[in-house]
mmCIF file of C-alpha atoms in Angstrom:
data_model
loop_
_atom_site.group_PDB
_atom_site.id
_atom_site.type_symbol
_atom_site.label_atom_id
_atom_site.label_comp_id
_atom_site.label_asym_id
_atom_site.label_seq_id
_atom_site.Cartn_x
_atom_site.Cartn_y
_atom_site.Cartn_z
ATOM 1 C CA LEU A 1 8.590 -12.013 -18.770
ATOM 2 C CA PRO A 2 6.005 -9.267 -19.322
ATOM 3 C CA LEU A 3 2.486 -10.653 -19.379
ATOM 4 C CA THR A 4 1.926 -9.843 -23.052
ATOM 5 C CA ILE A 5 5.107 -11.644 -24.125
ATOM 6 C CA TRP A 6 4.364 -14.698 -21.983
ATOM 7 C CA GLN A 7 0.880 -14.923 -23.461
ATOM 8 C CA ARG A 8 2.184 -14.670 -27.038
ATOM 9 C CA TRP A 9 4.907 -17.257 -26.499
ATOM 10 C CA TYR A 10 2.851 -19.787 -24.540
ATOM 11 C CA GLN A 11 -0.769 -19.223 -25.564
ATOM 12 C CA GLY A 12 -0.537 -17.389 -28.873
ATOM 13 C CA SER A 13 1.624 -17.551 -31.977
ATOM 14 C CA GLY A 14 4.656 -18.730 -30.018
ATOM 15 C CA PHE A 15 8.326 -17.773 -29.909
ATOM 16 C CA ASP A 16 9.511 -16.325 -33.207
ATOM 17 C CA PRO A 17 12.800 -18.123 -33.950
ATOM 18 C CA VAL A 18 13.940 -15.283 -36.212
ATOM 19 C CA VAL A 19 12.635 -11.948 -34.879
ATOM 20 C CA ASP A 20 12.575 -12.790 -31.153
ATOM 21 C CA ARG A 21 15.923 -14.560 -31.278
ATOM 22 C CA GLN A 22 17.556 -11.658 -33.077
ATOM 23 C CA GLU A 23 16.232 -9.172 -30.530
ATOM 24 C CA LEU A 24 17.421 -11.328 -27.624
ATOM 25 C CA GLU A 25 20.903 -11.619 -29.104
ATOM 26 C CA THR A 26 21.221 -7.912 -29.964
ATOM 27 C CA ASP A 27 23.310 -5.654 -27.738
ATOM 28 C CA ARG A 28 21.159 -4.098 -24.995
ATOM 29 C CA ASP A 29 21.772 -0.518 -26.171
ATOM 30 C CA HIS A 30 20.584 -1.259 -29.720
ATOM 31 C CA ARG A 31 17.508 -3.416 -29.105
ATOM 32 C CA THR A 32 14.208 -2.573 -30.800
ATOM 33 C CA GLY A 33 11.037 -4.597 -31.288
ATOM 34 C CA GLN A 34 8.141 -6.154 -29.409
ATOM 35 C CA LEU A 35 10.237 -7.524 -26.560
ATOM 36 C CA THR A 36 11.841 -4.161 -25.889
ATOM 37 C CA ASP A 37 8.551 -2.228 -26.172
ATOM 38 C CA ALA A 38 6.909 -4.595 -23.644
ATOM 39 C CA GLY A 39 9.699 -3.978 -21.091
ATOM 40 C CA THR A 40 11.235 -7.461 -21.267
ATOM 41 C CA PHE A 41 14.721 -6.133 -20.515
ATOM 42 C CA ASN A 42 13.712 -3.612 -17.819
ATOM 43 C CA TYR A 43 13.197 -6.078 -14.971
ATOM 44 C CA SER A 44 16.256 -4.914 -13.033
ATOM 45 C CA GLN A 45 14.907 -1.350 -12.951
ATOM 46 C CA ASN A 46 12.160 -2.413 -10.527
ATOM 47 C CA PHE A 47 14.524 -2.817 -7.589
ATOM 48 C CA LYS A 48 17.954 -1.901 -6.331
ATOM 49 C CA ASN A 49 20.441 -3.708 -4.101
ATOM 50 C CA GLN A 50 22.436 -2.100 -1.326
ATOM 51 C CA ILE A 51 25.174 -3.463 0.958
ATOM 52 C CA LEU A 52 25.092 -2.093 4.515
ATOM 53 C CA PRO A 53 27.829 -2.469 7.181
ATOM 54 C CA LYS A 54 26.663 -3.967 10.475
ATOM 55 C CA ILE A 55 28.177 -5.036 13.800
ATOM 56 C CA ALA A 56 27.205 -8.066 15.886
ATOM 57 C CA VAL A 57 27.932 -7.846 19.637
ATOM 58 C CA ASP A 58 28.655 -11.004 21.627
ATOM 59 C CA ARG A 59 26.229 -11.203 24.563
ATOM 60 C CA ILE A 60 28.766 -12.775 26.923
ATOM 61 C CA HIS A 61 32.110 -11.168 26.199
ATOM 62 C CA GLN A 62 30.836 -8.007 24.449
ATOM 63 C CA GLY A 63 33.152 -8.741 21.551
ATOM 64 C CA THR A 64 32.183 -7.275 18.197
ATOM 65 C CA ASN A 65 32.085 -8.789 14.745
ATOM 66 C CA PHE A 66 31.944 -6.562 11.677
ATOM 67 C CA TYR A 67 29.982 -7.817 8.678
ATOM 68 C CA HIS A 68 27.863 -6.675 5.740
ATOM 69 C CA SER A 69 24.230 -7.402 4.873
ATOM 70 C CA GLY A 70 22.611 -7.100 1.477
ATOM 71 C CA PHE A 71 19.207 -5.440 1.163
ATOM 72 C CA THR A 72 16.867 -5.318 -1.828
ATOM 73 C CA TYR A 73 14.594 -2.280 -2.188
ATOM 74 C CA PHE A 74 11.627 -2.298 -4.534
ATOM 75 C CA GLN A 75 10.908 0.880 -6.446
ATOM 76 C CA PRO A 76 7.528 2.628 -5.913
ATOM 77 C CA GLY A 77 4.855 0.757 -7.829
ATOM 78 C CA SER A 78 6.893 -2.460 -7.891
ATOM 79 C CA GLY A 79 6.918 -5.449 -5.584
ATOM 80 C CA LEU A 80 5.996 -9.100 -5.231
ATOM 81 C CA TYR A 81 2.628 -10.670 -5.960
ATOM 82 C CA PHE A 82 0.995 -14.069 -6.116
ATOM 83 C CA LEU A 83 -2.107 -15.596 -7.680
ATOM 84 C CA PHE A 84 -4.599 -17.367 -5.451
ATOM 85 C CA HIS A 85 -7.177 -19.870 -6.704
ATOM 86 C CA MET A 86 -9.975 -21.119 -4.439
ATOM 87 C CA PRO A 87 -11.917 -23.982 -6.089
ATOM 88 C CA THR A 88 -14.728 -23.760 -3.514
ATOM 89 C CA ALA A 89 -15.941 -20.510 -1.965
ATOM 90 C CA ASP A 90 -14.932 -20.277 1.701
ATOM 91 C CA GLU A 91 -15.293 -16.811 3.236
ATOM 92 C CA GLU A 92 -13.826 -17.916 6.577
ATOM 93 C CA LEU A 93 -10.669 -19.244 4.917
ATOM 94 C CA LEU A 94 -10.420 -16.089 2.813
ATOM 95 C CA ASP A 95 -10.634 -13.889 5.921
ATOM 96 C CA GLN A 96 -7.917 -15.948 7.598
ATOM 97 C CA LEU A 97 -5.656 -15.559 4.571
ATOM 98 C CA LYS A 98 -6.135 -11.783 4.529
ATOM 99 C CA ALA A 99 -5.419 -11.621 8.265
ATOM 100 C CA ALA A 100 -2.238 -13.659 7.748
ATOM 101 C CA LEU A 101 -1.090 -11.251 5.035
ATOM 102 C CA ARG A 102 -1.671 -8.265 7.317
ATOM 103 C CA LEU A 103 0.364 -9.966 10.051
ATOM 104 C CA LEU A 104 3.210 -10.750 7.644
ATOM 105 C CA ALA A 105 3.132 -7.182 6.343
ATOM 106 C CA ASP A 106 3.677 -5.812 9.863
ATOM 107 C CA ASP A 107 6.143 -8.483 10.989
ATOM 108 C CA GLY A 108 8.111 -8.798 7.768
ATOM 109 C CA ILE A 109 9.292 -11.768 5.706
ATOM 110 C CA GLY A 110 12.784 -13.096 5.147
ATOM 111 C CA GLY A 111 15.898 -12.209 7.088
ATOM 112 C CA GLU A 112 16.975 -9.095 9.026
ATOM 113 C CA ARG A 113 13.430 -8.463 10.271
ATOM 114 C CA SER A 114 14.828 -7.105 13.530
ATOM 115 C CA SER A 115 16.365 -4.346 11.403
ATOM 116 C CA GLY A 116 13.035 -3.529 9.783
ATOM 117 C CA ALA A 117 13.582 -5.520 6.606
ATOM 118 C CA GLY A 118 10.878 -7.552 4.899
ATOM 119 C CA ARG A 119 7.933 -5.308 5.749
ATOM 120 C CA PHE A 120 5.415 -4.502 3.047
ATOM 121 C CA GLU A 121 1.973 -3.136 2.327
ATOM 122 C CA ALA A 122 -0.459 -5.905 1.436
ATOM 123 C CA THR A 123 -3.181 -5.121 -1.085
ATOM 124 C CA TRP A 124 -5.871 -7.493 -2.335
ATOM 125 C CA HIS A 125 -7.320 -7.392 -5.850
ATOM 126 C CA GLU A 126 -9.822 -9.373 -7.824
ATOM 127 C CA LEU A 127 -8.315 -11.007 -10.900
ATOM 128 C CA PRO A 128 -7.486 -8.227 -13.429
ATOM 129 C CA SER A 129 -8.838 -8.595 -16.960
ATOM 130 C CA GLU A 130 -5.405 -9.281 -18.479
ATOM 131 C CA TRP A 131 -4.806 -12.110 -15.999
ATOM 132 C CA ASP A 132 -8.352 -13.406 -16.425
ATOM 133 C CA ALA A 133 -7.637 -13.792 -20.147
ATOM 134 C CA LEU A 134 -4.596 -15.955 -19.352
ATOM 135 C CA VAL A 135 -6.248 -18.109 -16.693
ATOM 136 C CA HIS A 136 -9.385 -18.810 -18.721
ATOM 137 C CA GLN A 137 -7.703 -19.034 -22.111
ATOM 138 C CA SER A 138 -9.633 -21.307 -24.466
ATOM 139 C CA ILE A 139 -7.101 -23.698 -26.024
ATOM 140 C CA GLU A 140 -7.978 -26.877 -27.862
ATOM 141 C CA GLN A 141 -6.271 -29.847 -26.178
ATOM 142 C CA PRO A 142 -4.155 -27.653 -23.887
ATOM 143 C CA SER A 143 -1.099 -28.585 -21.902
ATOM 144 C CA TYR A 144 -0.454 -26.952 -18.528
ATOM 145 C CA ALA A 145 2.626 -24.981 -17.472
ATOM 146 C CA LEU A 146 3.509 -24.681 -13.785
ATOM 147 C CA MET A 147 3.572 -21.202 -12.279
ATOM 148 C CA SER A 148 4.712 -22.654 -8.943
ATOM 149 C CA LEU A 149 6.702 -25.517 -7.502
ATOM 150 C CA PHE A 150 4.805 -28.805 -7.471
ATOM 151 C CA TRP A 151 5.012 -31.975 -5.387
ATOM 152 C CA ASP A 152 2.790 -35.030 -5.161
ATOM 153 C CA GLN A 153 2.849 -38.719 -4.331
ATOM 154 C CA PRO A 154 5.143 -40.843 -6.568
ATOM 155 C CA GLU A 155 2.310 -42.708 -8.281
ATOM 156 C CA THR A 156 0.681 -39.431 -9.344
ATOM 157 C CA CYS A 157 3.975 -37.996 -10.611
ATOM 158 C CA ILE A 158 4.724 -41.148 -12.593
ATOM 159 C CA GLN A 159 1.427 -40.752 -14.446
ATOM 160 C CA LEU A 160 2.216 -37.124 -15.279
ATOM 161 C CA VAL A 161 5.731 -37.717 -16.604
ATOM 162 C CA ALA A 162 4.619 -40.775 -18.608
ATOM 163 C CA ASP A 163 3.022 -38.367 -21.091
ATOM 164 C CA PRO A 164 5.442 -38.109 -24.068
ATOM 165 C CA ASN A 165 4.731 -34.357 -24.271
ATOM 166 C CA ALA A 166 5.718 -33.719 -20.640
ATOM 167 C CA ARG A 167 8.652 -31.328 -20.169
ATOM 168 C CA TYR A 168 10.016 -30.769 -16.683
ATOM 169 C CA GLN A 169 12.929 -30.139 -14.365
ATOM 170 C CA LEU A 170 13.376 -31.208 -10.746
ATOM 171 C CA LYS A 171 14.732 -29.178 -7.849
ATOM 172 C CA GLU A 172 15.580 -30.343 -4.340
ATOM 173 C CA ARG A 173 14.209 -28.060 -1.627
ATOM 174 C CA GLY A 174 15.453 -28.209 1.960
ATOM 175 C CA GLY A 175 16.186 -25.574 4.550
ATOM 176 C CA TRP A 176 16.220 -24.958 8.273
ATOM 177 C CA LEU A 177 13.693 -24.172 10.992
ATOM 178 C CA SER A 178 13.806 -22.925 14.567
ATOM 179 C CA ALA A 179 12.415 -25.415 17.095
ATOM 180 C CA ARG A 180 10.768 -24.366 20.373
ATOM 181 C CA SER A 181 14.016 -25.146 22.173
ATOM 182 C CA GLY A 182 15.796 -22.592 20.007
ATOM 183 C CA ARG A 183 17.720 -25.270 18.110
ATOM 184 C CA GLN A 184 18.232 -24.875 14.386
ATOM 185 C CA LEU A 185 17.097 -28.107 12.704
ATOM 186 C CA ARG A 186 17.260 -29.090 9.064
ATOM 187 C CA ARG A 187 13.940 -29.876 7.440
ATOM 188 C CA LYS A 188 13.567 -33.007 5.362
ATOM 189 C CA SER A 189 14.389 -32.385 1.710
ATOM 190 C CA VAL A 190 11.855 -32.999 -1.030
ATOM 191 C CA ARG A 191 12.369 -33.128 -4.774
ATOM 192 C CA MET A 192 9.892 -30.873 -6.557
ATOM 193 C CA PHE A 193 8.958 -30.027 -10.143
ATOM 194 C CA THR A 194 10.112 -26.515 -11.038
ATOM 195 C CA GLU A 195 8.169 -23.577 -12.401
ATOM 196 C CA GLY A 196 7.767 -23.752 -16.160
ATOM 197 C CA SER A 197 7.401 -27.535 -16.265
ATOM 198 C CA VAL A 198 4.673 -28.654 -18.684
ATOM 199 C CA PHE A 199 2.251 -31.570 -18.317
ATOM 200 C CA GLY A 200 -0.676 -32.912 -20.311
ATOM 201 C CA GLN A 201 -3.154 -32.345 -17.463
ATOM 202 C CA PRO A 202 -3.316 -29.764 -14.681
ATOM 203 C CA PRO A 203 -1.266 -31.047 -11.708
ATOM 204 C CA GLN A 204 -2.888 -30.563 -8.313
ATOM 205 C CA GLY A 205 -0.178 -31.261 -5.733
ATOM 206 C CA GLN A 206 -0.137 -31.794 -1.987
ATOM 207 C CA LEU A 207 1.521 -30.576 1.177
ATOM 208 C CA ALA A 208 4.767 -32.444 1.846
ATOM 209 C CA ILE A 209 5.535 -33.247 5.481
ATOM 210 C CA VAL A 210 9.161 -32.218 6.117
ATOM 211 C CA THR A 211 9.269 -32.555 9.917
ATOM 212 C CA PRO A 212 12.853 -33.276 11.091
ATOM 213 C CA LYS A 213 13.476 -36.670 12.685
ATOM 214 C CA GLU A 214 14.412 -34.952 15.955
ATOM 215 C CA LEU A 215 10.845 -33.605 16.322
ATOM 216 C CA GLN A 216 8.869 -36.662 15.276
ATOM 217 C CA GLY A 217 6.827 -38.228 18.066
ATOM 218 C CA LYS A 218 7.605 -35.377 20.507
ATOM 219 C CA ASN A 219 4.221 -33.644 20.619
ATOM 220 C CA HIS A 220 5.398 -31.158 17.983
ATOM 221 C CA HIS A 221 3.161 -30.010 15.164
ATOM 222 C CA PRO A 222 4.048 -31.254 11.661
ATOM 223 C CA ILE A 223 6.196 -29.060 9.427
ATOM 224 C CA TYR A 224 4.912 -28.703 5.863
ATOM 225 C CA ARG A 225 6.213 -27.521 2.511
ATOM 226 C CA SER A 226 3.583 -26.558 -0.014
ATOM 227 C CA GLY A 227 3.579 -28.633 -3.172
ATOM 228 C CA VAL A 228 0.097 -27.452 -4.179
ATOM 229 C CA SER A 229 0.477 -26.144 -7.696
ATOM 230 C CA LEU A 230 -0.832 -23.316 -9.833
ATOM 231 C CA SER A 231 -0.732 -23.904 -13.587
ATOM 232 C CA LEU A 232 -1.935 -22.148 -16.731
ATOM 233 C CA PRO A 233 -3.122 -23.640 -20.030
ATOM 234 C CA VAL A 234 -0.579 -23.397 -22.864
ATOM 235 C CA HIS A 235 -0.011 -24.472 -26.465
ATOM 236 C CA LEU A 236 2.756 -26.967 -26.966
#
């Protein structure tokens, strides 16, 4: 959603069940109104997908395997971003975060990094005025909508969902990791609250330890999944 539409729906007058619904249900080529003017339906113009043919060569027998890989290219001026909140000033931690971003920018994120995919240019900005208005929105008796996945200890989650105004969905997150031995091991799965879930108080969250059983007690560092949350105040 464009920022202006999200703010109107969640912090302002809310979703218009007549005007907004009609615009959403209108054929794409004939849409007019606030949603269209804000660029709500132009998201797919920010990137393009391309399928490239590739060949894998067996290292032992030199046999070849033909396959295709999908690549996503962001248009100039587009890309990915995240919001970062630091409750207590810590210049050393901030410098480490910036250094990590520079390393990721050069190394790449995601798959096919050996083919040059996943590289990016990292830029750092102070909170823009339009975002500052959302983060520090003054709402009487606000609820809080998740902008990120969230995980915490069961007793904390039980307190959050006990609120009759809580609205949420759960998603199981798993995945794989490469151990030092080169083995591919499955991380422990955790059930997390999804983005868009709403609670009566701002959820904090924790890091979930998802170290595979095969690595526990073998002088291997713990494997974490971030359940630390970012939420914004909203009207119910």
